[in-house]
């Protein structure tokens, strides 16, 4: 209503680093070499647990992978865990309520699984520098509590799902092994994207290199989840654009609340 120049100026005043990062890290983490490397880690760990293979894999996808979010960030952990849980839990014959139980547990565990470090969880990032919280502080004050909660949640959900869990048929896992060099490069790209999470020009440059590499070595790749990641990125960018237009009433309301009403208000909005 104020004109094109004003609209462009407002759009350019917004910070789009998080939507761009989430898009990039989802695409990279869901690539076949990264997914295969994490699946091998989960399978090797599951083989050492005194549980049936399906239960062990499910428990690890709900516990270990969300905790990896403290290293590879929450969007990457969510992507990896969801893709690995798909053939185990999200099958047509599994009751819908059981699928929702697994999905809800995954959401919660990923949300708190990034508390072991000071750089992986967005809520921590907002205050870590101001309050001088390093990774040791996060792990010693909050992280160990998050680990306990993740383990309890994963155990409860796996117990609920125990009668519905099945290993995928052999054909589903019959994918050619990715050479170690290709897997190492993909993991290096993922590490670089995470390390450069606050520098969009840099991690987008790394991502463009990654896209070129995927095209050059297509025989070691599966289709990238560009569409799915774009949907998430556009959603987050929409929050950035429209959220700024709500400051006129949100800021005064939140600023006028005391600690207790603010806590319960935030809890209600979260739920």
mmCIF file of C-alpha atoms in Angstrom:
data_model
loop_
_atom_site.group_PDB
_atom_site.id
_atom_site.type_symbol
_atom_site.label_atom_id
_atom_site.label_comp_id
_atom_site.label_asym_id
_atom_site.label_seq_id
_atom_site.Cartn_x
_atom_site.Cartn_y
_atom_site.Cartn_z
ATOM 1 C CA UNK A 1 0.000 0.000 0.000
ATOM 2 C CA UNK A 2 2.957 2.343 0.543
ATOM 3 C CA UNK A 3 4.484 1.546 -2.823
ATOM 4 C CA UNK A 4 6.977 -0.824 -4.385
ATOM 5 C CA UNK A 5 10.059 0.978 -3.124
ATOM 6 C CA UNK A 6 8.844 0.760 0.483
ATOM 7 C CA UNK A 7 7.978 -2.926 0.115
ATOM 8 C CA UNK A 8 11.406 -3.729 -1.351
ATOM 9 C CA UNK A 9 13.145 -1.734 1.383
ATOM 10 C CA UNK A 10 11.252 -3.679 4.060
ATOM 11 C CA UNK A 11 11.966 -7.064 2.431
ATOM 12 C CA UNK A 12 15.673 -6.222 2.191
ATOM 13 C CA UNK A 13 15.764 -5.176 5.842
ATOM 14 C CA UNK A 14 14.857 -8.693 6.979
ATOM 15 C CA UNK A 15 17.450 -11.339 7.967
ATOM 16 C CA UNK A 16 17.074 -14.527 5.883
ATOM 17 C CA UNK A 17 20.112 -16.438 7.146
ATOM 18 C CA UNK A 18 18.090 -19.085 9.000
ATOM 19 C CA UNK A 19 15.723 -19.988 6.112
ATOM 20 C CA UNK A 20 18.687 -20.220 3.734
ATOM 21 C CA UNK A 21 20.692 -22.324 6.171
ATOM 22 C CA UNK A 22 17.830 -24.711 6.887
ATOM 23 C CA UNK A 23 17.260 -25.227 3.162
ATOM 24 C CA UNK A 24 20.928 -25.950 2.508
ATOM 25 C CA UNK A 25 21.551 -28.192 5.511
ATOM 26 C CA UNK A 26 18.427 -30.267 4.817
ATOM 27 C CA UNK A 27 19.477 -30.932 1.225
ATOM 28 C CA UNK A 28 23.060 -31.837 2.157
ATOM 29 C CA UNK A 29 22.161 -34.015 5.144
ATOM 30 C CA UNK A 30 19.586 -35.981 3.120
ATOM 31 C CA UNK A 31 22.044 -36.833 0.357
ATOM 32 C CA UNK A 32 22.749 -40.540 -0.076
ATOM 33 C CA UNK A 33 26.390 -40.481 1.150
ATOM 34 C CA UNK A 34 25.531 -38.649 4.393
ATOM 35 C CA UNK A 35 22.422 -40.720 5.027
ATOM 36 C CA UNK A 36 24.310 -43.934 4.339
ATOM 37 C CA UNK A 37 27.104 -42.950 6.729
ATOM 38 C CA UNK A 38 24.680 -42.180 9.559
ATOM 39 C CA UNK A 39 22.671 -45.337 8.843
ATOM 40 C CA UNK A 40 25.852 -47.406 9.138
ATOM 41 C CA UNK A 41 26.583 -45.764 12.478
ATOM 42 C CA UNK A 42 23.062 -46.552 13.703
ATOM 43 C CA UNK A 43 23.177 -50.142 12.412
ATOM 44 C CA UNK A 44 26.603 -50.798 13.975
ATOM 45 C CA UNK A 45 25.407 -49.441 17.311
ATOM 46 C CA UNK A 46 22.119 -51.354 17.090
ATOM 47 C CA UNK A 47 24.014 -54.617 16.565
ATOM 48 C CA UNK A 48 25.649 -54.124 19.985
ATOM 49 C CA UNK A 49 22.403 -53.519 21.870
ATOM 50 C CA UNK A 50 20.589 -56.452 23.544
ATOM 51 C CA UNK A 51 17.406 -55.716 21.599
ATOM 52 C CA UNK A 52 15.751 -56.956 18.407
ATOM 53 C CA UNK A 53 17.182 -55.117 15.421
ATOM 54 C CA UNK A 54 13.998 -53.189 14.607
ATOM 55 C CA UNK A 55 13.584 -51.962 18.194
ATOM 56 C CA UNK A 56 17.247 -51.033 18.489
ATOM 57 C CA UNK A 57 17.258 -49.045 15.237
ATOM 58 C CA UNK A 58 14.056 -47.219 16.143
ATOM 59 C CA UNK A 59 15.341 -46.346 19.604
ATOM 60 C CA UNK A 60 18.600 -45.026 18.184
ATOM 61 C CA UNK A 61 16.778 -42.958 15.557
ATOM 62 C CA UNK A 62 14.714 -41.401 18.345
ATOM 63 C CA UNK A 63 17.642 -40.964 20.756
ATOM 64 C CA UNK A 64 21.100 -40.954 19.165
ATOM 65 C CA UNK A 65 20.262 -39.077 15.969
ATOM 66 C CA UNK A 66 18.448 -36.194 17.750
ATOM 67 C CA UNK A 67 21.465 -35.804 20.028
ATOM 68 C CA UNK A 68 23.641 -35.527 16.916
ATOM 69 C CA UNK A 69 21.743 -32.294 16.382
ATOM 70 C CA UNK A 70 24.167 -30.734 18.859
ATOM 71 C CA UNK A 71 26.846 -31.188 16.194
ATOM 72 C CA UNK A 72 25.070 -31.012 12.829
ATOM 73 C CA UNK A 73 22.188 -28.689 13.949
ATOM 74 C CA UNK A 74 18.559 -29.543 14.496
ATOM 75 C CA UNK A 75 17.310 -29.401 10.866
ATOM 76 C CA UNK A 76 19.942 -31.932 9.775
ATOM 77 C CA UNK A 77 19.161 -34.250 12.701
ATOM 78 C CA UNK A 78 15.431 -34.060 11.978
ATOM 79 C CA UNK A 79 15.966 -34.843 8.300
ATOM 80 C CA UNK A 80 18.233 -37.819 8.974
ATOM 81 C CA UNK A 81 16.053 -39.293 11.711
ATOM 82 C CA UNK A 82 12.837 -38.927 9.699
ATOM 83 C CA UNK A 83 14.323 -40.570 6.602
ATOM 84 C CA UNK A 84 15.628 -43.516 8.625
ATOM 85 C CA UNK A 85 12.416 -43.919 10.626
ATOM 86 C CA UNK A 86 10.300 -43.934 7.464
ATOM 87 C CA UNK A 87 10.624 -47.640 6.548
ATOM 88 C CA UNK A 88 10.576 -48.670 10.230
ATOM 89 C CA UNK A 89 7.569 -46.756 11.545
ATOM 90 C CA UNK A 90 5.765 -44.709 8.899
ATOM 91 C CA UNK A 91 4.258 -47.634 7.012
ATOM 92 C CA UNK A 92 0.618 -47.894 5.876
ATOM 93 C CA UNK A 93 -0.239 -50.751 8.240
ATOM 94 C CA UNK A 94 0.988 -48.931 11.388
ATOM 95 C CA UNK A 95 -1.894 -47.229 13.283
ATOM 96 C CA UNK A 96 -2.015 -43.468 12.827
ATOM 97 C CA UNK A 97 -1.813 -42.795 16.555
ATOM 98 C CA UNK A 98 1.450 -44.732 16.729
ATOM 99 C CA UNK A 99 2.880 -42.696 13.864
ATOM 100 C CA UNK A 100 1.917 -39.487 15.632
ATOM 101 C CA UNK A 101 3.525 -40.766 18.837
ATOM 102 C CA UNK A 102 6.781 -41.393 16.974
ATOM 103 C CA UNK A 103 6.597 -38.048 15.173
ATOM 104 C CA UNK A 104 5.844 -36.114 18.350
ATOM 105 C CA UNK A 105 8.699 -37.820 20.176
ATOM 106 C CA UNK A 106 11.049 -37.028 17.306
ATOM 107 C CA UNK A 107 10.012 -33.352 17.303
ATOM 108 C CA UNK A 108 10.558 -33.016 21.042
ATOM 109 C CA UNK A 109 13.853 -34.900 21.109
ATOM 110 C CA UNK A 110 15.292 -32.928 18.202
ATOM 111 C CA UNK A 111 14.169 -29.673 19.829
ATOM 112 C CA UNK A 112 16.068 -30.444 23.035
ATOM 113 C CA UNK A 113 18.814 -32.589 21.507
ATOM 114 C CA UNK A 114 20.793 -29.529 20.443
ATOM 115 C CA UNK A 115 21.441 -28.321 23.992
ATOM 116 C CA UNK A 116 24.824 -30.020 24.305
ATOM 117 C CA UNK A 117 26.540 -27.217 22.377
ATOM 118 C CA UNK A 118 26.145 -23.457 22.090
ATOM 119 C CA UNK A 119 25.839 -23.274 18.293
ATOM 120 C CA UNK A 120 23.249 -25.835 17.156
ATOM 121 C CA UNK A 121 19.890 -24.796 18.645
ATOM 122 C CA UNK A 122 18.389 -21.465 17.455
ATOM 123 C CA UNK A 123 16.998 -20.503 20.912
ATOM 124 C CA UNK A 124 20.463 -20.985 22.415
ATOM 125 C CA UNK A 125 22.104 -18.998 19.639
ATOM 126 C CA UNK A 126 19.968 -15.982 20.464
ATOM 127 C CA UNK A 127 21.367 -15.720 24.002
ATOM 128 C CA UNK A 128 24.696 -17.623 23.998
ATOM 129 C CA UNK A 129 26.887 -14.681 22.985
ATOM 130 C CA UNK A 130 25.083 -12.147 25.192
ATOM 131 C CA UNK A 131 25.167 -14.374 28.260
ATOM 132 C CA UNK A 132 28.583 -15.859 27.406
ATOM 133 C CA UNK A 133 27.376 -19.446 27.305
ATOM 134 C CA UNK A 134 29.947 -21.731 25.705
ATOM 135 C CA UNK A 135 29.472 -25.406 24.861
ATOM 136 C CA UNK A 136 30.898 -26.572 28.185
ATOM 137 C CA UNK A 137 28.359 -24.423 30.028
ATOM 138 C CA UNK A 138 25.528 -25.764 27.863
ATOM 139 C CA UNK A 139 26.546 -29.396 28.358
ATOM 140 C CA UNK A 140 27.102 -29.103 32.112
ATOM 141 C CA UNK A 141 24.032 -26.979 32.911
ATOM 142 C CA UNK A 142 21.419 -28.048 30.367
ATOM 143 C CA UNK A 143 22.798 -30.747 28.091
ATOM 144 C CA UNK A 144 22.873 -33.670 30.515
ATOM 145 C CA UNK A 145 19.261 -32.988 31.484
ATOM 146 C CA UNK A 146 18.317 -32.935 27.809
ATOM 147 C CA UNK A 147 20.113 -36.259 27.284
ATOM 148 C CA UNK A 148 18.113 -37.860 30.099
ATOM 149 C CA UNK A 149 14.858 -36.510 28.687
ATOM 150 C CA UNK A 150 15.729 -37.705 25.175
ATOM 151 C CA UNK A 151 16.532 -41.211 26.446
ATOM 152 C CA UNK A 152 13.303 -41.422 28.465
ATOM 153 C CA UNK A 153 11.190 -40.137 25.561
ATOM 154 C CA UNK A 154 12.818 -42.499 23.060
ATOM 155 C CA UNK A 155 12.419 -45.471 25.385
ATOM 156 C CA UNK A 156 8.737 -44.739 26.001
ATOM 157 C CA UNK A 157 7.946 -44.247 22.319
ATOM 158 C CA UNK A 158 9.835 -47.378 21.281
ATOM 159 C CA UNK A 159 7.971 -49.407 23.895
ATOM 160 C CA UNK A 160 4.642 -48.131 22.529
ATOM 161 C CA UNK A 161 5.721 -48.996 18.985
ATOM 162 C CA UNK A 162 7.264 -52.380 19.808
ATOM 163 C CA UNK A 163 4.478 -54.490 18.258
ATOM 164 C CA UNK A 164 4.429 -52.528 15.005
ATOM 165 C CA UNK A 165 8.120 -52.289 14.194
ATOM 166 C CA UNK A 166 9.476 -54.204 11.213
ATOM 167 C CA UNK A 167 12.805 -54.094 9.458
ATOM 168 C CA UNK A 168 12.508 -52.912 5.843
ATOM 169 C CA UNK A 169 12.740 -55.654 3.209
ATOM 170 C CA UNK A 170 16.277 -56.310 1.913
ATOM 171 C CA UNK A 171 15.446 -54.697 -1.430
ATOM 172 C CA UNK A 172 14.775 -51.392 0.343
ATOM 173 C CA UNK A 173 18.363 -51.261 1.577
ATOM 174 C CA UNK A 174 19.847 -52.659 -1.627
ATOM 175 C CA UNK A 175 21.648 -49.456 -2.587
ATOM 176 C CA UNK A 176 25.217 -49.512 -3.895
ATOM 177 C CA UNK A 177 27.721 -48.526 -1.243
ATOM 178 C CA UNK A 178 29.127 -45.040 -1.636
ATOM 179 C CA UNK A 179 32.936 -44.850 -1.945
ATOM 180 C CA UNK A 180 34.650 -43.612 1.178
ATOM 181 C CA UNK A 181 36.069 -40.565 -0.612
ATOM 182 C CA UNK A 182 32.637 -39.423 -1.786
ATOM 183 C CA UNK A 183 31.153 -39.924 1.662
ATOM 184 C CA UNK A 184 34.040 -38.018 3.262
ATOM 185 C CA UNK A 185 33.558 -35.070 0.913
ATOM 186 C CA UNK A 186 29.814 -34.925 1.637
ATOM 187 C CA UNK A 187 30.488 -35.007 5.372
ATOM 188 C CA UNK A 188 33.080 -32.253 4.912
ATOM 189 C CA UNK A 189 30.514 -30.148 3.039
ATOM 190 C CA UNK A 190 28.018 -30.696 5.862
ATOM 191 C CA UNK A 191 30.639 -29.682 8.430
ATOM 192 C CA UNK A 192 31.527 -26.576 6.421
ATOM 193 C CA UNK A 193 27.877 -25.544 6.117
ATOM 194 C CA UNK A 194 27.406 -25.926 9.890
ATOM 195 C CA UNK A 195 30.630 -24.022 10.633
ATOM 196 C CA UNK A 196 29.566 -21.183 8.307
ATOM 197 C CA UNK A 197 25.942 -21.147 9.469
ATOM 198 C CA UNK A 198 26.015 -17.404 10.195
ATOM 199 C CA UNK A 199 27.640 -16.453 6.883
ATOM 200 C CA UNK A 200 25.100 -17.070 4.103
ATOM 201 C CA UNK A 201 27.377 -15.931 1.280
ATOM 202 C CA UNK A 202 29.934 -18.528 2.348
ATOM 203 C CA UNK A 203 27.664 -21.508 2.973
ATOM 204 C CA UNK A 204 25.717 -20.793 -0.220
ATOM 205 C CA UNK A 205 29.028 -20.876 -2.088
ATOM 206 C CA UNK A 206 29.799 -24.244 -0.517
ATOM 207 C CA UNK A 207 26.310 -25.419 -1.469
ATOM 208 C CA UNK A 208 26.790 -24.416 -5.111
ATOM 209 C CA UNK A 209 30.002 -26.451 -5.179
ATOM 210 C CA UNK A 210 28.061 -29.333 -3.625
ATOM 211 C CA UNK A 211 25.386 -29.172 -6.349
ATOM 212 C CA UNK A 212 28.060 -29.289 -9.029
ATOM 213 C CA UNK A 213 29.750 -32.259 -7.363
ATOM 214 C CA UNK A 214 26.447 -34.139 -7.110
ATOM 215 C CA UNK A 215 25.874 -33.650 -10.838
ATOM 216 C CA UNK A 216 29.402 -34.747 -11.696
ATOM 217 C CA UNK A 217 29.166 -37.949 -9.624
ATOM 218 C CA UNK A 218 25.478 -38.704 -10.094
ATOM 219 C CA UNK A 219 26.020 -42.487 -9.937
ATOM 220 C CA UNK A 220 26.745 -42.175 -6.219
ATOM 221 C CA UNK A 221 23.722 -39.983 -5.528
ATOM 222 C CA UNK A 222 19.992 -40.213 -4.983
ATOM 223 C CA UNK A 223 17.616 -37.399 -5.984
ATOM 224 C CA UNK A 224 18.134 -34.428 -3.692
ATOM 225 C CA UNK A 225 15.173 -33.296 -1.568
ATOM 226 C CA UNK A 226 15.140 -29.830 -3.133
ATOM 227 C CA UNK A 227 11.344 -29.544 -3.221
ATOM 228 C CA UNK A 228 10.867 -30.576 0.419
ATOM 229 C CA UNK A 229 13.666 -28.336 1.658
ATOM 230 C CA UNK A 230 12.354 -25.398 -0.377
ATOM 231 C CA UNK A 231 8.922 -25.765 1.224
ATOM 232 C CA UNK A 232 10.506 -25.533 4.691
ATOM 233 C CA UNK A 233 12.714 -22.626 3.598
ATOM 234 C CA UNK A 234 9.785 -20.684 2.144
ATOM 235 C CA UNK A 235 7.782 -21.273 5.316
ATOM 236 C CA UNK A 236 10.586 -19.905 7.500
ATOM 237 C CA UNK A 237 11.148 -16.967 5.156
ATOM 238 C CA UNK A 238 7.437 -16.211 5.399
ATOM 239 C CA UNK A 239 7.758 -16.071 9.185
ATOM 240 C CA UNK A 240 10.671 -13.654 8.809
ATOM 241 C CA UNK A 241 8.702 -11.358 6.486
ATOM 242 C CA UNK A 242 5.335 -11.428 8.239
ATOM 243 C CA UNK A 243 6.715 -11.687 11.773
ATOM 244 C CA UNK A 244 8.296 -8.264 11.486
ATOM 245 C CA UNK A 245 4.893 -6.796 10.693
ATOM 246 C CA UNK A 246 3.530 -8.032 14.039
ATOM 247 C CA UNK A 247 6.063 -6.222 16.204
ATOM 248 C CA UNK A 248 3.713 -3.298 16.786
ATOM 249 C CA UNK A 249 1.589 -5.397 19.146
ATOM 250 C CA UNK A 250 3.807 -8.357 20.136
ATOM 251 C CA UNK A 251 6.655 -6.255 21.548
ATOM 252 C CA UNK A 252 4.440 -4.142 23.895
ATOM 253 C CA UNK A 253 2.495 -7.186 25.085
ATOM 254 C CA UNK A 254 5.592 -9.277 25.845
ATOM 255 C CA UNK A 255 7.365 -6.291 27.391
ATOM 256 C CA UNK A 256 4.500 -5.723 29.810
ATOM 257 C CA UNK A 257 4.416 -9.304 31.135
ATOM 258 C CA UNK A 258 6.166 -10.427 34.289
ATOM 259 C CA UNK A 259 8.330 -13.520 34.459
ATOM 260 C CA UNK A 260 5.595 -15.975 35.453
ATOM 261 C CA UNK A 261 2.934 -14.814 32.942
ATOM 262 C CA UNK A 262 5.614 -14.662 30.250
ATOM 263 C CA UNK A 263 6.663 -18.248 30.994
ATOM 264 C CA UNK A 264 3.108 -19.639 30.806
ATOM 265 C CA UNK A 265 2.300 -17.481 27.801
ATOM 266 C CA UNK A 266 5.325 -18.821 25.935
ATOM 267 C CA UNK A 267 4.374 -22.367 27.005
ATOM 268 C CA UNK A 268 0.858 -21.893 25.662
ATOM 269 C CA UNK A 269 2.080 -20.492 22.362
ATOM 270 C CA UNK A 270 4.555 -23.363 22.000
ATOM 271 C CA UNK A 271 1.824 -25.929 22.500
#
